[in-house]
Short mmCIF file of C-alpha atoms and ligand atoms in Angstrom, two decimals:
data_model
loop_
_atom_site.label_atom_id
_atom_site.label_comp_id
_atom_site.label_asym_id
_atom_site.label_seq_id
_atom_site.Cartn_x
_atom_site.Cartn_y
_atom_site.Cartn_z
CA MET A 115 -83.07 57.82 69.09
CA LEU A 116 -83.70 61.15 67.37
CA GLN A 117 -84.68 64.25 69.28
CA LEU A 118 -85.68 67.73 68.12
CA ASN A 119 -85.90 70.41 70.81
CA GLN A 120 -87.69 73.68 70.04
CA VAL A 121 -86.26 73.88 66.55
CA HIS A 122 -86.87 77.11 64.60
CA LYS A 123 -85.76 78.11 61.11
CA THR A 124 -86.63 81.36 59.36
CA PHE A 125 -85.39 82.20 55.88
CA TYR A 126 -84.66 85.87 55.07
CA PRO A 127 -85.61 87.13 58.54
CA ASN A 128 -86.76 90.74 58.88
CA THR A 129 -87.17 91.20 55.15
CA PRO A 130 -90.29 91.23 52.97
CA ASP A 131 -89.34 87.67 51.89
CA GLU A 132 -89.27 86.29 55.46
CA ARG A 133 -90.42 82.65 55.61
CA GLN A 134 -90.91 80.79 58.87
CA ALA A 135 -90.05 77.31 57.65
CA LEU A 136 -89.85 75.59 61.07
CA VAL A 137 -91.63 76.87 64.17
CA ASP A 138 -90.89 75.34 67.56
CA ILE A 139 -90.56 71.71 66.49
CA THR A 140 -90.16 69.40 69.48
CA GLN A 141 -90.34 65.65 68.88
CA VAL A 142 -88.69 62.41 69.91
CA LEU A 143 -88.37 59.36 67.69
CA ASN A 144 -87.53 56.17 69.51
CA GLU A 145 -85.37 53.38 68.14
CA GLY A 146 -87.25 51.66 65.30
CA ASP A 147 -89.92 54.35 64.92
CA PHE A 148 -90.99 55.10 61.35
CA VAL A 149 -92.63 58.49 60.86
CA SER A 150 -94.33 59.56 57.63
CA ILE A 151 -94.56 63.32 57.12
CA ILE A 152 -97.26 64.91 54.98
CA GLY A 153 -98.32 68.50 54.60
CA SER A 154 -99.32 71.39 52.45
CA ASN A 155 -97.07 73.05 49.89
CA GLY A 156 -94.27 74.97 51.61
CA ALA A 157 -95.18 73.46 55.00
CA GLY A 158 -91.54 72.89 55.97
CA LYS A 159 -91.19 69.17 55.25
CA SER A 160 -87.98 69.50 53.20
CA THR A 161 -86.56 72.03 55.65
CA LEU A 162 -87.15 69.55 58.47
CA LEU A 163 -85.42 66.76 56.57
CA ASN A 164 -82.54 69.07 55.66
CA THR A 165 -82.23 70.08 59.30
CA LEU A 166 -81.90 66.42 60.25
CA ALA A 167 -79.36 65.85 57.47
CA GLY A 168 -77.30 68.90 58.47
CA SER A 169 -77.70 70.79 55.19
CA ILE A 170 -79.69 73.41 57.11
CA ILE A 171 -78.63 74.61 60.57
CA PRO A 172 -81.57 75.78 62.71
CA ASP A 173 -81.65 79.33 64.09
CA GLU A 174 -82.73 78.05 67.48
CA GLY A 175 -83.15 74.69 69.16
CA ASP A 176 -81.16 71.51 68.87
CA VAL A 177 -81.07 68.14 67.19
CA TRP A 178 -79.82 64.99 68.92
CA ILE A 179 -78.98 61.60 67.47
CA ASP A 180 -78.63 59.14 70.34
CA GLU A 181 -76.57 60.93 72.99
CA ARG A 182 -74.91 63.35 70.59
CA ASN A 183 -75.97 66.94 69.97
CA VAL A 184 -75.53 67.16 66.17
CA THR A 185 -77.15 70.60 65.70
CA THR A 186 -74.07 72.25 64.22
CA LEU A 187 -72.35 69.13 62.92
CA THR A 188 -71.71 69.50 59.18
CA GLU A 189 -73.55 67.34 56.66
CA GLU A 190 -70.32 65.41 55.94
CA LYS A 191 -69.61 64.67 59.61
CA ARG A 192 -73.23 63.70 60.22
CA ALA A 193 -73.32 61.35 57.23
CA LYS A 194 -72.10 58.38 59.26
CA TYR A 195 -75.32 58.46 61.28
CA LEU A 196 -77.63 58.88 58.31
CA GLY A 197 -78.84 57.16 55.19
CA ARG A 198 -80.75 59.32 52.73
CA VAL A 199 -82.66 58.64 49.55
CA PHE A 200 -83.66 61.64 47.44
CA GLN A 201 -86.58 62.18 45.10
CA ASN A 202 -84.28 62.30 42.10
CA PRO A 203 -82.88 58.82 41.35
CA MET A 204 -79.80 60.55 39.92
CA ALA A 205 -78.99 62.21 43.25
CA GLY A 206 -77.94 59.32 45.49
CA THR A 207 -75.27 57.68 43.33
CA ALA A 208 -72.25 58.64 41.18
CA PRO A 209 -73.06 57.88 37.50
CA HIS A 210 -69.49 57.52 36.23
CA MET A 211 -68.59 54.99 38.88
CA THR A 212 -69.50 51.30 38.90
CA ILE A 213 -72.06 49.71 41.18
CA GLU A 214 -69.34 48.22 43.40
CA GLU A 215 -67.44 51.53 43.58
CA ASN A 216 -70.63 53.32 44.63
CA MET A 217 -71.30 50.67 47.26
CA MET A 218 -67.72 50.94 48.50
CA ILE A 219 -68.20 54.68 49.07
CA ALA A 220 -71.37 54.04 51.08
CA PHE A 221 -69.60 51.29 53.00
CA GLY A 222 -66.58 53.53 53.68
CA ARG A 223 -68.77 56.35 54.96
CA THR A 224 -69.74 54.42 58.03
CA LYS A 225 -67.03 51.80 58.39
CA ARG A 226 -64.02 54.14 58.10
CA ARG A 227 -62.84 52.36 54.98
CA SER A 228 -62.21 54.21 51.80
CA ILE A 229 -62.63 53.16 48.23
CA PHE A 230 -58.84 53.17 48.08
CA SER A 231 -58.80 50.09 50.34
CA GLY A 232 -59.95 48.29 47.18
CA VAL A 233 -62.86 45.92 46.68
CA THR A 234 -61.67 42.59 48.02
CA LYS A 235 -63.23 39.27 47.00
CA GLN A 236 -64.90 39.05 50.39
CA VAL A 237 -66.37 42.57 50.13
CA ARG A 238 -67.54 41.87 46.56
CA GLU A 239 -69.36 38.74 47.71
CA ARG A 240 -70.98 40.70 50.48
CA PHE A 241 -72.13 43.36 48.01
CA GLN A 242 -73.52 40.64 45.74
CA ASP A 243 -75.47 39.16 48.64
CA HIS A 244 -76.99 42.55 49.41
CA LEU A 245 -77.77 43.27 45.75
CA SER A 246 -79.42 39.89 45.24
CA THR A 247 -82.02 40.77 47.89
CA LEU A 248 -83.32 43.45 45.49
CA GLU A 249 -84.19 40.66 43.01
CA ILE A 250 -83.53 42.80 39.95
CA GLY A 251 -80.27 41.18 38.82
CA LEU A 252 -77.87 43.94 39.91
CA GLU A 253 -75.68 41.33 41.61
CA ASN A 254 -74.49 40.33 38.12
CA ARG A 255 -73.66 43.91 37.14
CA LEU A 256 -71.16 44.95 39.83
CA THR A 257 -68.80 46.51 37.30
CA SER A 258 -71.50 48.33 35.29
CA LYS A 259 -71.46 52.10 35.43
CA VAL A 260 -74.38 53.35 37.52
CA GLY A 261 -75.25 55.94 34.85
CA LEU A 262 -76.38 53.04 32.63
CA LEU A 263 -79.04 51.87 35.08
CA SER A 264 -82.73 52.79 34.72
CA GLY A 265 -84.27 55.26 37.17
CA GLY A 266 -85.95 52.44 39.14
CA GLU A 267 -82.77 50.34 39.29
CA ARG A 268 -80.79 53.36 40.39
CA GLN A 269 -83.30 54.23 43.10
CA ALA A 270 -83.24 50.60 44.32
CA LEU A 271 -79.44 50.82 44.53
CA SER A 272 -79.66 54.17 46.38
CA LEU A 273 -82.06 52.62 48.86
CA LEU A 274 -79.80 49.62 49.38
CA MET A 275 -76.76 51.88 49.84
CA ALA A 276 -78.65 54.04 52.32
CA THR A 277 -79.69 51.04 54.42
CA PHE A 278 -77.06 48.28 54.24
CA THR A 279 -74.70 50.29 56.43
CA GLU A 280 -77.42 50.30 59.11
CA PRO A 281 -77.52 54.06 59.74
CA ARG A 282 -78.97 55.41 62.97
CA ILE A 283 -81.61 57.32 60.96
CA LEU A 284 -82.93 56.72 57.44
CA LEU A 285 -84.25 59.80 55.62
CA LEU A 286 -86.59 59.22 52.67
CA ASP A 287 -87.21 62.41 50.75
CA GLU A 288 -90.25 61.72 48.51
CA HIS A 289 -88.11 58.89 47.21
CA THR A 290 -90.77 57.39 44.93
CA ALA A 291 -92.23 60.62 43.54
CA ALA A 292 -90.21 60.63 40.31
CA LEU A 293 -90.86 56.97 39.40
CA ASP A 294 -93.53 55.46 37.20
CA PRO A 295 -96.14 53.35 39.06
CA SER A 296 -94.56 49.91 38.55
CA LYS A 297 -91.15 51.14 39.71
CA GLU A 298 -92.77 52.97 42.58
CA GLU A 299 -94.34 49.72 43.73
CA LEU A 300 -90.94 47.99 43.62
CA ILE A 301 -89.23 50.74 45.63
CA LEU A 302 -92.02 50.77 48.22
CA LYS A 303 -91.78 46.99 48.61
CA LEU A 304 -88.00 47.26 49.02
CA THR A 305 -88.41 50.11 51.50
CA ARG A 306 -90.62 47.98 53.67
CA GLU A 307 -88.28 44.98 53.46
CA LEU A 308 -85.04 46.89 54.08
CA VAL A 309 -86.42 49.00 56.94
CA GLU A 310 -87.72 45.84 58.63
CA LYS A 311 -84.56 43.82 58.00
CA HIS A 312 -82.33 46.46 59.60
CA SER A 313 -84.95 47.76 62.13
CA LEU A 314 -84.23 51.30 60.98
CA THR A 315 -85.51 54.47 62.59
CA THR A 316 -87.01 56.19 59.55
CA VAL A 317 -88.30 59.63 58.56
CA MET A 318 -90.21 59.64 55.25
CA VAL A 319 -91.61 62.71 53.52
CA THR A 320 -94.36 61.89 51.06
CA HIS A 321 -97.04 63.77 49.15
CA GLN A 322 -99.22 60.69 49.00
CA MET A 323 -101.49 60.43 52.00
CA GLU A 324 -102.26 56.76 51.29
CA GLN A 325 -98.56 56.05 51.46
CA ALA A 326 -98.20 57.96 54.72
CA ILE A 327 -101.04 55.94 56.24
CA ASP A 328 -99.68 52.69 54.88
CA PHE A 329 -96.11 53.11 56.10
CA GLY A 330 -94.70 53.41 59.58
CA ASN A 331 -96.08 53.60 63.09
CA ARG A 332 -96.25 57.40 63.28
CA LEU A 333 -97.56 60.25 61.15
CA TRP A 334 -96.89 63.98 61.33
CA MET A 335 -98.92 66.54 59.39
CA MET A 336 -97.14 69.86 58.82
CA ASP A 337 -98.40 73.31 57.90
CA GLU A 338 -96.66 76.69 58.03
CA GLY A 339 -93.60 75.25 59.73
CA GLN A 340 -95.48 73.45 62.50
CA ILE A 341 -96.50 69.87 63.18
CA ILE A 342 -100.22 70.52 63.50
CA PHE A 343 -101.44 66.94 63.82
CA GLU A 344 -99.89 63.62 64.72
CA ALA A 345 -101.09 60.06 65.05
CA ASN A 346 -99.29 57.09 66.51
CA ASP A 347 -99.67 53.31 66.34
CA GLU A 348 -103.30 52.13 66.44
CA GLU A 349 -104.67 55.62 66.04
CA LYS A 350 -102.63 55.93 62.86
CA ASP A 351 -103.63 52.49 61.58
CA ASN A 352 -107.27 53.53 61.70
CA LEU A 353 -106.81 56.76 59.72
CA SER A 354 -108.17 57.32 56.23
CA VAL A 355 -107.28 60.02 53.70
CA SER A 356 -110.57 61.78 54.39
CA ASP A 357 -109.77 61.77 58.15
CA LEU A 358 -106.51 63.54 57.36
CA LEU A 359 -108.14 66.12 55.10
CA LYS A 360 -110.82 66.72 57.72
CA ALA A 361 -108.23 67.04 60.50
CA PHE A 362 -106.41 69.67 58.46
CA GLN A 363 -109.60 71.59 57.77
CA ASP A 364 -110.71 71.43 61.42
CA ILE A 365 -107.34 72.67 62.69
CA ARG A 366 -106.62 75.28 60.05
CA GLY A 367 -110.12 76.29 58.97
CA LYS A 368 -109.19 75.86 55.31
CA LYS A 369 -108.53 73.10 52.81
CA MET A 370 -105.04 71.66 52.52
CA ALA A 371 -103.11 73.05 49.56
CA ASN A 372 -101.24 70.01 48.37
CA ASP A 373 -101.11 70.08 44.59
CA ARG A 374 -99.21 66.84 44.16
CA ALA A 375 -101.50 64.87 46.47
CA LEU A 376 -104.49 66.07 44.50
CA LEU A 377 -102.82 65.00 41.27
CA ASN A 378 -102.15 61.49 42.59
N1 ATP B 122 -83.35 77.85 50.86
C1 ATP B 122 -84.44 78.57 51.06
N2 ATP B 122 -84.42 79.91 50.99
C2 ATP B 122 -85.52 80.64 51.22
N3 ATP B 122 -86.74 80.13 51.54
C3 ATP B 122 -86.82 78.80 51.61
C4 ATP B 122 -85.70 77.94 51.38
N4 ATP B 122 -86.08 76.66 51.52
C5 ATP B 122 -87.39 76.70 51.84
N5 ATP B 122 -87.83 77.97 51.90
C6 ATP B 122 -89.18 78.41 52.25
O1 ATP B 122 -89.50 77.80 53.49
C7 ATP B 122 -90.84 77.33 53.50
C8 ATP B 122 -90.85 75.81 53.72
O2 ATP B 122 -90.31 75.22 52.54
P1 ATP B 122 -90.09 73.64 52.39
O3 ATP B 122 -89.38 73.43 51.10
O4 ATP B 122 -89.46 73.11 53.61
O5 ATP B 122 -91.58 73.12 52.30
P2 ATP B 122 -92.16 71.70 51.85
O6 ATP B 122 -93.17 71.31 52.86
O7 ATP B 122 -91.05 70.75 51.58
O8 ATP B 122 -92.90 72.13 50.50
P3 ATP B 122 -93.31 71.32 49.18
O9 ATP B 122 -94.21 70.22 49.60
O10 ATP B 122 -94.05 72.36 48.40
O11 ATP B 122 -92.04 70.85 48.54
C9 ATP B 122 -91.44 77.77 52.17
O12 ATP B 122 -92.10 78.97 52.37
C10 ATP B 122 -90.23 77.94 51.28
O13 ATP B 122 -90.49 78.89 50.27
#
């Protein structure tokens, strides 16, 4: 379970550059919930994700994962609860290390084992089993340096590494935005499969409204640091992109400024 209680974050308070990035966010995600977050430019989506990850500490309010108040827990200490895939395929993996070394780091993060425990035959077989589910042949390239993989392959590996340890929360940070359409399709298919396989509680930020409608059982629309609209379960299933644009216009009295969504 993930809980946000009256979370506020303001950058450069009391200066001409003041930005209210999160305003009184209160939400609960239950076990297995999958929320897609959309919103206008500068709405606070990344700040919200960073607050969950621990790279931003809120000014007020608190964040709970299960029964633990993690509000001030550092990113490193929080990592055992979280899996995260970034927009940049280069961000989730270490290029100069091999596939199995990268997987060992992910494995060690949650299982209190370090890469220095070595990759045993049994662990290697387990990694190969996981990699074979991606169906892109990475199981035969365990000792290849990750820097040699294509962007799509690397993002698939990041996704696998973020999920196979069964984190309490999976954070997807526009994780398909930098990929070409065929690779995007692959990563979306894998996202669906891996989230279902591990029943992961998931928070996905996306600029594509179709994707937000298509994925998950919940949807949050953000603007100016607030969640201004949400839809759950059946109500969400029946939404269309024009419903979302209309909802934004009705609530805010203006059109949504979302450059990347318009480009897609
Ligand atoms: N580190 C920071 N320092 C100062 N201001 C920041 C910082 N990070 C975000 N902001 C500001 O906080 C607000 C919310 O930004 P955020 O990046 O969370 O929005 P977003 O919804 O992810 O936007 P986009 O879709 O355009 O990437 C914006 O006004 C932004 O300029």
